[in-house]
mmCIF file of C-alpha atoms in Angstrom:
data_model
loop_
_atom_site.group_PDB
_atom_site.id
_atom_site.type_symbol
_atom_site.label_atom_id
_atom_site.label_comp_id
_atom_site.label_asym_id
_atom_site.label_seq_id
_atom_site.Cartn_x
_atom_site.Cartn_y
_atom_site.Cartn_z
ATOM 1 C CA MET P 1 64.940 103.850 -12.877
ATOM 2 C CA GLN P 2 64.450 107.612 -12.926
ATOM 3 C CA SER P 3 65.488 108.787 -9.420
ATOM 4 C CA ALA P 4 68.226 108.388 -6.813
ATOM 5 C CA ASP P 5 65.831 106.597 -4.431
ATOM 6 C CA GLU P 6 65.254 103.859 -6.967
ATOM 7 C CA TYR P 7 69.008 103.354 -7.309
ATOM 8 C CA ARG P 8 69.374 103.173 -3.511
ATOM 9 C CA GLN P 9 67.009 100.208 -3.446
ATOM 10 C CA LEU P 10 68.956 98.369 -6.124
ATOM 11 C CA ILE P 11 70.155 94.948 -4.805
ATOM 12 C CA VAL P 12 73.822 94.380 -5.591
ATOM 13 C CA ALA P 13 74.514 91.218 -3.478
ATOM 14 C CA TYR P 14 73.235 88.834 -0.791
ATOM 15 C CA GLN P 15 74.934 88.002 2.530
ATOM 16 C CA ASN P 16 73.586 85.285 4.822
ATOM 17 C CA GLY P 17 70.341 85.402 2.872
ATOM 18 C CA ALA P 18 69.889 89.137 3.385
ATOM 19 C CA PRO P 19 69.969 91.515 0.391
ATOM 20 C CA ILE P 20 72.638 94.173 0.203
ATOM 21 C CA ARG P 21 71.372 97.294 -1.496
ATOM 22 C CA LEU P 22 73.362 99.971 -3.306
ATOM 23 C CA GLY P 23 72.415 102.541 -0.673
ATOM 24 C CA ASP P 24 74.024 100.338 2.025
ATOM 25 C CA VAL P 25 77.491 100.401 0.465
ATOM 26 C CA ALA P 26 77.509 103.731 -1.429
ATOM 27 C CA THR P 27 76.204 107.254 -1.298
ATOM 28 C CA VAL P 28 73.637 107.818 -4.027
ATOM 29 C CA GLU P 29 72.825 111.430 -4.912
ATOM 30 C CA GLN P 30 70.963 113.163 -7.708
ATOM 31 C CA GLY P 31 73.447 115.032 -9.906
ATOM 32 C CA ALA P 32 74.775 115.716 -13.364
ATOM 33 C CA GLU P 33 76.283 112.940 -15.435
ATOM 34 C CA ASN P 34 79.462 114.982 -15.901
ATOM 35 C CA SER P 35 80.176 117.688 -13.345
ATOM 36 C CA TRP P 36 83.183 118.914 -15.353
ATOM 37 C CA LEU P 37 81.077 120.037 -18.303
ATOM 38 C CA GLY P 38 79.367 123.427 -18.474
ATOM 39 C CA ALA P 39 77.252 125.283 -21.017
ATOM 40 C CA TRP P 40 75.788 128.782 -21.061
ATOM 41 C CA ALA P 41 73.224 130.532 -23.232
ATOM 42 C CA ASN P 42 73.389 134.328 -23.101
ATOM 43 C CA LYS P 43 75.399 134.159 -19.843
ATOM 44 C CA GLN P 44 72.781 131.853 -18.240
ATOM 45 C CA GLN P 45 73.650 128.263 -17.365
ATOM 46 C CA ALA P 46 71.781 126.057 -19.812
ATOM 47 C CA ILE P 47 71.527 122.745 -21.602
ATOM 48 C CA VAL P 48 72.285 123.519 -25.243
ATOM 49 C CA MET P 49 70.896 121.095 -27.808
ATOM 50 C CA ASN P 50 72.183 121.106 -31.375
ATOM 51 C CA VAL P 51 69.783 119.531 -33.889
ATOM 52 C CA GLN P 52 71.232 118.485 -37.246
ATOM 53 C CA ARG P 53 69.434 117.047 -40.226
ATOM 54 C CA GLN P 54 70.281 113.668 -41.717
ATOM 55 C CA PRO P 55 71.837 113.559 -45.209
ATOM 56 C CA GLY P 56 69.167 113.917 -47.854
ATOM 57 C CA ALA P 57 66.604 115.517 -45.535
ATOM 58 C CA ASN P 58 65.057 118.892 -46.301
ATOM 59 C CA ILE P 59 66.558 121.341 -43.834
ATOM 60 C CA ILE P 60 63.622 123.770 -44.011
ATOM 61 C CA GLU P 61 61.089 121.012 -43.317
ATOM 62 C CA THR P 62 63.285 119.787 -40.455
ATOM 63 C CA ALA P 63 63.398 123.244 -38.876
ATOM 64 C CA ASP P 64 59.646 123.734 -39.315
ATOM 65 C CA SER P 65 58.947 120.351 -37.699
ATOM 66 C CA ILE P 66 61.091 121.249 -34.693
ATOM 67 C CA ARG P 67 59.345 124.591 -34.240
ATOM 68 C CA ALA P 68 55.963 122.854 -34.471
ATOM 69 C CA MET P 69 56.985 120.462 -31.670
ATOM 70 C CA LEU P 70 58.315 123.183 -29.352
ATOM 71 C CA PRO P 71 54.946 124.075 -27.720
ATOM 72 C CA GLN P 72 54.362 120.427 -26.813
ATOM 73 C CA LEU P 73 57.906 120.140 -25.443
ATOM 74 C CA ILE P 74 57.545 123.303 -23.354
ATOM 75 C CA GLU P 75 54.317 122.031 -21.790
ATOM 76 C CA SER P 76 56.020 118.801 -20.705
ATOM 77 C CA LEU P 77 58.864 120.627 -18.911
ATOM 78 C CA PRO P 78 58.761 122.273 -15.471
ATOM 79 C CA LYS P 79 57.683 125.908 -15.388
ATOM 80 C CA SER P 80 61.149 126.921 -14.195
ATOM 81 C CA VAL P 81 62.693 125.701 -17.458
ATOM 82 C CA SER P 82 62.770 128.190 -20.346
ATOM 83 C CA VAL P 83 63.145 126.937 -23.925
ATOM 84 C CA LYS P 84 64.543 129.318 -26.535
ATOM 85 C CA VAL P 85 65.804 128.967 -30.102
ATOM 86 C CA LEU P 86 69.293 130.466 -30.108
ATOM 87 C CA SER P 87 70.183 129.973 -33.757
ATOM 88 C CA ASP P 88 68.343 128.931 -36.902
ATOM 89 C CA ARG P 89 70.560 128.244 -39.904
ATOM 90 C CA THR P 90 67.564 128.133 -42.246
ATOM 91 C CA THR P 91 67.082 131.904 -42.055
ATOM 92 C CA ASN P 92 69.500 132.622 -44.896
ATOM 93 C CA ILE P 93 68.091 129.734 -46.933
ATOM 94 C CA ARG P 94 64.564 131.107 -46.607
ATOM 95 C CA ALA P 95 65.850 134.542 -47.585
ATOM 96 C CA SER P 96 67.571 133.009 -50.620
ATOM 97 C CA VAL P 97 64.361 131.295 -51.695
ATOM 98 C CA THR P 98 62.413 134.544 -51.365
ATOM 99 C CA ASP P 99 65.081 136.534 -53.200
ATOM 100 C CA THR P 100 65.297 133.961 -55.986
ATOM 101 C CA GLN P 101 61.544 134.027 -56.485
ATOM 102 C CA PHE P 102 61.685 137.818 -56.729
ATOM 103 C CA GLU P 103 64.621 137.704 -59.158
ATOM 104 C CA LEU P 104 62.866 135.182 -61.391
ATOM 105 C CA MET P 105 59.675 137.220 -61.516
ATOM 106 C CA LEU P 106 61.657 140.417 -62.097
ATOM 107 C CA ALA P 107 63.629 138.811 -64.933
ATOM 108 C CA ILE P 108 60.473 137.669 -66.692
ATOM 109 C CA ALA P 109 58.875 141.086 -66.215
ATOM 110 C CA LEU P 110 61.958 142.847 -67.623
ATOM 111 C CA VAL P 111 62.009 140.592 -70.681
ATOM 112 C CA VAL P 112 58.350 141.258 -71.381
ATOM 113 C CA MET P 113 58.776 144.995 -70.850
ATOM 114 C CA ILE P 114 61.907 145.340 -73.001
ATOM 115 C CA ILE P 115 60.541 143.317 -75.898
ATOM 116 C CA TYR P 116 57.222 145.158 -75.857
ATOM 117 C CA LEU P 117 58.885 148.583 -75.706
ATOM 118 C CA PHE P 118 61.177 147.817 -78.638
ATOM 119 C CA LEU P 119 58.911 145.657 -80.810
ATOM 120 C CA ARG P 120 55.429 146.927 -79.846
ATOM 121 C CA ASN P 121 54.217 143.449 -80.796
ATOM 122 C CA VAL P 122 51.950 141.553 -78.398
ATOM 123 C CA PRO P 123 52.527 138.016 -79.827
ATOM 124 C CA ALA P 124 56.288 138.529 -79.726
ATOM 125 C CA THR P 125 55.943 139.701 -76.140
ATOM 126 C CA ILE P 126 53.935 136.652 -75.066
ATOM 127 C CA ILE P 127 56.555 134.227 -76.399
ATOM 128 C CA PRO P 128 59.324 135.019 -73.859
ATOM 129 C CA ALA P 129 56.751 135.366 -71.080
ATOM 130 C CA VAL P 130 55.962 131.681 -71.630
ATOM 131 C CA ALA P 131 59.351 130.400 -72.829
ATOM 132 C CA VAL P 132 61.436 131.660 -69.900
ATOM 133 C CA PRO P 133 59.354 129.938 -67.186
ATOM 134 C CA LEU P 134 59.189 126.761 -69.289
ATOM 135 C CA SER P 135 62.979 126.658 -69.554
ATOM 136 C CA LEU P 136 63.195 126.807 -65.755
ATOM 137 C CA VAL P 137 60.547 124.088 -65.427
ATOM 138 C CA GLY P 138 62.774 121.864 -67.544
ATOM 139 C CA THR P 139 65.627 122.573 -65.144
ATOM 140 C CA PHE P 140 63.417 121.611 -62.202
ATOM 141 C CA ALA P 141 62.649 118.291 -63.921
ATOM 142 C CA VAL P 142 66.360 117.509 -64.180
ATOM 143 C CA MET P 143 66.867 118.501 -60.541
ATOM 144 C CA VAL P 144 64.072 116.148 -59.440
ATOM 145 C CA PHE P 145 65.559 113.327 -61.527
ATOM 146 C CA LEU P 146 68.981 113.861 -59.915
ATOM 147 C CA ASP P 147 67.414 114.221 -56.435
ATOM 148 C CA PHE P 148 68.609 117.812 -56.005
ATOM 149 C CA SER P 149 66.876 119.916 -53.378
ATOM 150 C CA ILE P 150 66.383 123.678 -53.158
ATOM 151 C CA ASN P 151 69.460 124.971 -51.347
ATOM 152 C CA ASN P 152 71.941 127.816 -51.616
ATOM 153 C CA LEU P 153 73.948 126.125 -54.381
ATOM 154 C CA THR P 154 70.976 125.304 -56.612
ATOM 155 C CA LEU P 155 69.390 128.698 -55.974
ATOM 156 C CA MET P 156 72.606 130.452 -56.976
ATOM 157 C CA ALA P 157 72.731 128.383 -60.173
ATOM 158 C CA LEU P 158 69.086 129.115 -61.003
ATOM 159 C CA THR P 159 69.611 132.839 -60.522
ATOM 160 C CA ILE P 160 72.650 132.850 -62.820
ATOM 161 C CA ALA P 161 70.938 130.631 -65.391
ATOM 162 C CA THR P 162 67.916 132.922 -65.474
ATOM 163 C CA GLY P 163 70.175 135.754 -66.589
ATOM 164 C CA PHE P 164 71.395 133.653 -69.518
ATOM 165 C CA VAL P 165 67.860 132.651 -70.458
ATOM 166 C CA VAL P 166 66.695 136.263 -70.368
ATOM 167 C CA ASP P 167 69.604 137.353 -72.559
ATOM 168 C CA ASP P 168 68.922 134.555 -75.036
ATOM 169 C CA ALA P 169 65.224 135.392 -75.242
ATOM 170 C CA ILE P 170 65.845 139.060 -75.994
ATOM 171 C CA VAL P 171 68.577 138.402 -78.560
ATOM 172 C CA VAL P 172 66.752 135.678 -80.475
ATOM 173 C CA ILE P 173 63.375 137.452 -80.627
ATOM 174 C CA GLU P 174 64.962 140.744 -81.669
ATOM 175 C CA ASN P 175 66.912 138.893 -84.359
ATOM 176 C CA ILE P 176 63.834 137.103 -85.702
ATOM 177 C CA SER P 177 61.759 140.292 -85.656
ATOM 178 C CA ARG P 178 64.430 142.118 -87.630
ATOM 179 C CA TYR P 179 64.401 139.492 -90.381
ATOM 180 C CA ILE P 180 60.591 139.593 -90.551
ATOM 181 C CA GLU P 181 60.654 143.372 -91.001
ATOM 182 C CA LYS P 182 63.117 142.902 -93.867
ATOM 183 C CA GLY P 183 60.521 140.796 -95.700
ATOM 184 C CA GLU P 184 61.415 137.269 -94.601
ATOM 185 C CA LYS P 185 58.618 134.793 -93.936
ATOM 186 C CA PRO P 186 58.108 133.938 -90.243
ATOM 187 C CA LEU P 187 59.468 130.388 -90.522
ATOM 188 C CA ALA P 188 62.507 131.451 -92.508
ATOM 189 C CA ALA P 189 63.094 134.374 -90.157
ATOM 190 C CA ALA P 190 62.890 132.057 -87.145
ATOM 191 C CA LEU P 191 65.399 129.614 -88.618
ATOM 192 C CA LYS P 192 67.707 132.395 -89.715
ATOM 193 C CA GLY P 193 67.396 134.512 -86.590
ATOM 194 C CA GLY P 194 67.765 131.572 -84.231
ATOM 195 C CA GLY P 195 70.854 130.226 -85.938
ATOM 196 C CA ARG P 196 71.197 128.955 -89.503
ATOM 197 C CA ASP P 197 73.306 125.976 -88.487
ATOM 198 C CA ARG P 198 72.010 123.844 -85.607
ATOM 199 C CA LEU P 199 75.473 122.505 -84.765
ATOM 200 C CA TYR P 200 76.938 125.977 -84.929
ATOM 201 C CA HIS P 201 74.153 127.326 -82.742
ATOM 202 C CA TYR P 202 73.905 124.760 -79.923
ATOM 203 C CA LEU P 203 77.302 123.091 -79.622
ATOM 204 C CA PRO P 204 79.328 126.267 -78.954
ATOM 205 C CA HIS P 205 76.732 127.290 -76.410
ATOM 206 C CA PHE P 206 77.016 123.971 -74.577
ATOM 207 C CA LEU P 207 80.807 124.181 -74.632
ATOM 208 C CA ALA P 208 80.540 127.664 -73.192
ATOM 209 C CA ASP P 209 78.451 126.132 -70.410
ATOM 210 C CA CYS P 210 81.214 123.623 -69.791
ATOM 211 C CA GLY P 211 83.685 126.480 -69.571
ATOM 212 C CA ALA P 212 81.530 128.609 -67.293
ATOM 213 C CA ASP P 213 80.305 125.697 -65.151
ATOM 214 C CA PRO P 214 83.116 123.099 -65.244
ATOM 215 C CA ALA P 215 81.931 121.694 -61.947
ATOM 216 C CA ALA P 216 79.054 119.997 -63.765
ATOM 217 C CA VAL P 217 81.499 118.133 -65.985
ATOM 218 C CA TYR P 218 84.350 117.464 -63.565
ATOM 219 C CA GLY P 219 82.327 116.722 -60.418
ATOM 220 C CA ARG P 220 83.026 119.686 -58.145
ATOM 221 C CA TYR P 221 80.030 121.550 -56.708
ATOM 222 C CA ARG P 222 77.745 119.632 -59.037
ATOM 223 C CA ARG P 223 74.598 120.869 -57.312
ATOM 224 C CA ALA P 224 75.539 124.416 -58.256
ATOM 225 C CA ALA P 225 76.671 123.639 -61.795
ATOM 226 C CA VAL P 226 74.097 121.199 -63.172
ATOM 227 C CA PRO P 227 71.082 123.563 -62.906
ATOM 228 C CA GLY P 228 73.078 126.205 -64.743
ATOM 229 C CA VAL P 229 73.997 123.837 -67.569
ATOM 230 C CA CYS P 230 70.467 122.422 -67.867
ATOM 231 C CA ARG P 231 68.938 125.741 -68.858
ATOM 232 C CA HIS P 232 67.638 126.400 -72.374
ATOM 233 C CA PRO P 233 70.674 126.185 -74.694
ATOM 234 C CA GLY P 234 69.450 128.642 -77.339
ATOM 235 C CA GLY P 235 70.954 132.055 -77.922
ATOM 236 C CA GLY P 236 74.347 133.082 -76.623
ATOM 237 C CA ASP P 237 77.392 134.679 -78.150
ATOM 238 C CA PRO P 238 76.861 133.359 -81.714
ATOM 239 C CA ASP P 239 73.554 135.244 -81.920
ATOM 240 C CA LEU P 240 75.180 138.387 -80.563
ATOM 241 C CA ARG P 241 78.015 138.225 -83.089
ATOM 242 C CA ARG P 242 75.740 137.417 -85.992
ATOM 243 C CA GLY P 243 73.305 140.141 -84.911
ATOM 244 C CA VAL P 244 76.074 142.730 -84.943
ATOM 245 C CA ALA P 245 77.458 141.500 -88.239
ATOM 246 C CA ASP P 246 74.090 141.420 -90.041
ATOM 247 C CA ALA P 247 72.400 144.418 -88.428
ATOM 248 C CA ASP P 248 71.697 147.550 -90.398
ATOM 249 C CA PRO P 249 72.121 150.651 -88.214
ATOM 250 C CA ASP P 250 70.109 152.735 -90.676
ATOM 251 C CA ASP P 251 67.148 150.375 -90.411
ATOM 252 C CA VAL P 252 64.802 152.470 -88.237
ATOM 253 C CA ARG P 253 61.628 150.585 -87.400
ATOM 254 C CA PRO P 254 58.511 152.724 -87.870
ATOM 255 C CA HIS P 255 56.856 151.511 -84.672
ATOM 256 C CA ALA P 256 59.957 152.482 -82.691
ATOM 257 C CA GLU P 257 59.160 156.161 -83.342
ATOM 258 C CA ARG P 258 55.493 155.756 -82.473
ATOM 259 C CA GLY P 259 54.405 157.760 -79.457
ATOM 260 C CA VAL P 260 57.822 159.356 -78.883
ATOM 261 C CA PRO P 261 57.530 162.933 -77.518
ATOM 262 C CA ALA P 262 59.047 165.674 -79.645
ATOM 263 C CA GLN P 263 61.387 166.635 -76.798
ATOM 264 C CA ALA P 264 62.937 163.155 -76.836
ATOM 265 C CA LYS P 265 63.592 162.941 -80.580
ATOM 266 C CA PRO P 266 66.886 164.952 -80.498
ATOM 267 C CA PHE P 267 68.192 162.620 -77.803
ATOM 268 C CA LEU P 268 67.182 159.568 -79.845
ATOM 269 C CA ALA P 269 68.899 161.033 -82.902
ATOM 270 C CA ARG P 270 72.168 161.472 -80.990
ATOM 271 C CA LEU P 271 71.822 157.973 -79.559
ATOM 272 C CA ARG P 272 71.255 156.538 -83.035
ATOM 273 C CA ALA P 273 74.346 158.328 -84.313
ATOM 274 C CA ASP P 274 76.425 156.825 -81.513
ATOM 275 C CA VAL P 275 75.053 153.368 -82.335
ATOM 276 C CA ARG P 276 76.030 153.808 -85.994
ATOM 277 C CA ALA P 277 79.556 154.820 -84.969
ATOM 278 C CA HIS P 278 79.958 151.807 -82.684
ATOM 279 C CA HIS P 279 78.484 149.533 -85.332
ATOM 280 C CA ARG P 280 81.034 150.634 -87.917
ATOM 281 C CA ARG P 281 83.829 149.727 -85.497
ATOM 282 C CA LEU P 282 82.340 146.409 -84.359
ATOM 283 C CA ARG P 283 81.026 145.022 -87.640
ATOM 284 C CA PRO P 284 84.360 143.850 -89.128
ATOM 285 C CA ARG P 285 85.399 142.074 -85.914
ATOM 286 C CA ALA P 286 81.940 140.594 -85.380
ATOM 287 C CA GLY P 287 81.926 139.261 -88.912
ATOM 288 C CA GLU P 288 85.287 137.573 -88.346
ATOM 289 C CA GLY P 289 83.895 135.927 -85.181
ATOM 290 C CA ALA P 290 80.724 134.717 -86.904
ATOM 291 C CA GLU P 291 82.290 133.381 -90.101
ATOM 292 C CA PRO P 292 83.489 130.681 -90.410
ATOM 293 C CA PRO P 293 81.694 128.886 -87.547
ATOM 294 C CA TRP P 294 84.374 126.203 -87.126
ATOM 295 C CA ALA P 295 86.879 128.862 -86.087
ATOM 296 C CA THR P 296 84.710 129.636 -83.096
ATOM 297 C CA LEU P 297 84.144 125.952 -82.342
ATOM 298 C CA GLY P 298 87.879 125.347 -82.200
ATOM 299 C CA VAL P 299 88.340 127.791 -79.325
ATOM 300 C CA ALA P 300 85.614 126.377 -77.066
ATOM 301 C CA PRO P 301 87.320 123.077 -76.019
ATOM 302 C CA GLY P 302 90.505 124.894 -75.083
ATOM 303 C CA TYR P 303 88.519 127.400 -73.061
ATOM 304 C CA ALA P 304 86.727 124.593 -71.196
ATOM 305 C CA GLY P 305 90.055 122.881 -70.450
ATOM 306 C CA ALA P 306 91.538 126.114 -69.130
ATOM 307 C CA GLN P 307 88.550 126.548 -66.851
ATOM 308 C CA ARG P 308 89.081 123.020 -65.502
ATOM 309 C CA ASP P 309 92.632 123.910 -64.498
ATOM 310 C CA ALA P 310 91.347 127.056 -62.799
ATOM 311 C CA VAL P 311 88.804 125.068 -60.801
ATOM 312 C CA ASP P 312 91.385 122.468 -59.745
ATOM 313 C CA PHE P 313 93.751 125.209 -58.619
ATOM 314 C CA HIS P 314 91.156 127.353 -56.816
ATOM 315 C CA PRO P 315 88.025 125.214 -56.310
ATOM 316 C CA GLU P 316 86.642 127.489 -53.615
ATOM 317 C CA ARG P 317 86.493 130.436 -56.015
ATOM 318 C CA LEU P 318 83.319 129.007 -57.545
ATOM 319 C CA LEU P 319 81.362 129.877 -54.406
ATOM 320 C CA PRO P 320 80.619 133.469 -53.410
ATOM 321 C CA ASP P 321 81.327 134.750 -49.929
ATOM 322 C CA SER P 322 78.213 134.415 -47.802
ATOM 323 C CA GLY P 323 77.577 135.323 -44.191
ATOM 324 C CA HIS P 324 75.350 133.078 -42.090
ATOM 325 C CA GLY P 325 75.344 135.524 -39.196
ATOM 326 C CA ILE P 326 77.238 133.088 -36.948
ATOM 327 C CA ILE P 327 80.787 133.473 -35.690
ATOM 328 C CA GLN P 328 82.689 130.917 -33.614
ATOM 329 C CA GLY P 329 85.718 131.435 -31.416
ATOM 330 C CA THR P 330 87.816 129.455 -28.935
ATOM 331 C CA LEU P 331 89.032 130.706 -25.558
ATOM 332 C CA GLN P 332 92.446 129.206 -24.734
ATOM 333 C CA ALA P 333 93.890 129.145 -21.190
ATOM 334 C CA PRO P 334 97.011 127.567 -19.596
ATOM 335 C CA GLN P 335 96.879 123.808 -19.104
ATOM 336 C CA THR P 336 97.131 124.236 -15.314
ATOM 337 C CA VAL P 337 93.844 126.142 -15.046
ATOM 338 C CA SER P 338 91.021 124.482 -13.112
ATOM 339 C CA PHE P 339 87.502 123.910 -14.387
ATOM 340 C CA ALA P 340 86.061 126.533 -12.024
ATOM 341 C CA ASN P 341 88.644 129.117 -13.082
ATOM 342 C CA MET P 342 88.048 128.322 -16.759
ATOM 343 C CA ALA P 343 84.311 128.799 -16.273
ATOM 344 C CA GLN P 344 84.975 132.154 -14.586
ATOM 345 C CA ARG P 345 87.165 133.310 -17.466
ATOM 346 C CA GLN P 346 84.505 132.213 -19.908
ATOM 347 C CA GLN P 347 81.916 134.341 -18.108
ATOM 348 C CA GLN P 348 84.188 137.376 -18.369
ATOM 349 C CA VAL P 349 84.502 136.891 -22.122
ATOM 350 C CA SER P 350 80.738 136.392 -22.423
ATOM 351 C CA GLU P 351 80.162 139.724 -20.663
ATOM 352 C CA ILE P 352 82.288 141.514 -23.265
ATOM 353 C CA ILE P 353 80.654 139.782 -26.232
ATOM 354 C CA MET P 354 77.070 140.336 -25.082
ATOM 355 C CA LYS P 355 77.667 144.079 -24.664
ATOM 356 C CA ASP P 356 78.015 144.369 -28.437
ATOM 357 C CA PRO P 357 74.689 145.440 -30.029
ATOM 358 C CA ALA P 358 75.504 143.309 -33.068
ATOM 359 C CA VAL P 359 75.304 140.091 -31.012
ATOM 360 C CA GLU P 360 71.824 138.606 -30.716
ATOM 361 C CA SER P 361 72.667 135.413 -28.812
ATOM 362 C CA LEU P 362 75.709 133.578 -27.440
ATOM 363 C CA THR P 363 76.340 129.951 -26.532
ATOM 364 C CA ALA P 364 79.474 128.828 -24.694
ATOM 365 C CA TYR P 365 80.862 125.433 -23.678
ATOM 366 C CA VAL P 366 83.580 124.453 -21.189
ATOM 367 C CA GLY P 367 84.999 120.950 -20.768
ATOM 368 C CA VAL P 368 83.833 119.556 -24.090
ATOM 369 C CA ASP P 369 86.946 117.377 -24.444
ATOM 370 C CA GLY P 370 90.096 116.544 -22.515
ATOM 371 C CA THR P 371 91.768 119.908 -23.151
ATOM 372 C CA ASN P 372 90.779 123.234 -21.631
ATOM 373 C CA PRO P 373 89.591 125.442 -24.547
ATOM 374 C CA SER P 374 86.035 126.792 -24.411
ATOM 375 C CA LEU P 375 83.946 127.077 -27.563
ATOM 376 C CA ASN P 376 81.932 130.255 -28.178
ATOM 377 C CA SER P 377 79.289 130.594 -30.878
ATOM 378 C CA ALA P 378 77.661 134.011 -31.377
ATOM 379 C CA ARG P 379 74.815 134.937 -33.703
ATOM 380 C CA SER P 380 74.674 138.468 -35.067
ATOM 381 C CA ALA P 381 71.527 140.563 -35.307
ATOM 382 C CA ASP P 382 69.513 140.701 -38.523
ATOM 383 C CA GLN P 383 70.976 144.003 -39.709
ATOM 384 C CA PRO P 384 74.538 144.090 -41.090
ATOM 385 C CA GLN P 385 76.914 144.724 -38.181
ATOM 386 C CA THR P 386 80.219 143.540 -39.602
ATOM 387 C CA ALA P 387 82.201 146.490 -38.242
ATOM 388 C CA LEU P 388 80.735 146.068 -34.754
ATOM 389 C CA MET P 389 81.516 142.350 -34.747
ATOM 390 C CA THR P 390 85.099 143.111 -35.766
ATOM 391 C CA ALA P 391 85.398 145.537 -32.849
ATOM 392 C CA THR P 392 84.031 142.887 -30.487
ATOM 393 C CA ILE P 393 86.622 140.367 -31.619
ATOM 394 C CA ALA P 394 89.369 142.926 -31.099
ATOM 395 C CA SER P 395 88.125 143.774 -27.583
ATOM 396 C CA THR P 396 88.299 140.143 -26.441
ATOM 397 C CA ARG P 397 91.942 139.698 -27.410
#
């Protein structure tokens, strides 16, 4: 039954063989299911529908499917009904995906540019251009195996991990190239430049991952931590320390001076002198950190344990502050206020909020539960308007 007339004809009893219909004993009218419930969209009375994805579903695909169905839904509704999307929480996720793609491409481009400018060697330049994307592909394989989707947590981890991979690629290739220029054979230079002891090279780096990303080991924010730990484990602090300890500041590569304008040579000479001065100060300390390797290994477990305590004490510190462009507030009135008066007060607050240029849309509810607060949810405009939103909040107090 879809109308009041159909309910009026509903037979509820029989008396002396005659049917008694609902319309004979009651007044049947078309109306709302709950007359003490109100909702507004941008100060207009509306029916607000909140669509949420099921656990495990892809939120971007869900939002795209809803938008694809909107034209069909609009055609099936009366012309007097207007359908509008008030808020889309996937906007920041799409922006994160786009930004991450740009950051990944920029990181690879910077690695290629830096290595080519310093080494002037095409084969050495091609290696990181292939190795860095492959290391991320390996991370994607682990994410697929663990059923991780692309979201803000995994994107943040991939962005951070890319920085580590880029650093490792530059350090290791520079180290290997330096040994080759000193007369080492390529294989020996690769083994020596990449770390003479496999245990020394990889285990401290993994323990550093456990210290930097303890959530992957102790279960908190695993979706943000696992992609960061699953990156390529080569490189890291041991290579930096060993590079400083073994480097020769007077070793000037001939190709480094190739094509340098005469005007820039005095600047390079001063820069080289500063590098020599810093090297003389850093070399003793770097040598102590690189030899013996077990001294460094002994510090890593304690560092990881200290990071675990920090995460347990402040678990929310692992996540950066992020604005979704949505702010929610509650309007509280005395318990004796009527529904009509509460709706009127809500409209007054909506007038103030919608005057702010930083507010793009506003949804408000009255009578959601047994108490009398009204829930307000406002979405800010695309441009940053934090100060204006703060002024709006102050004006409604």
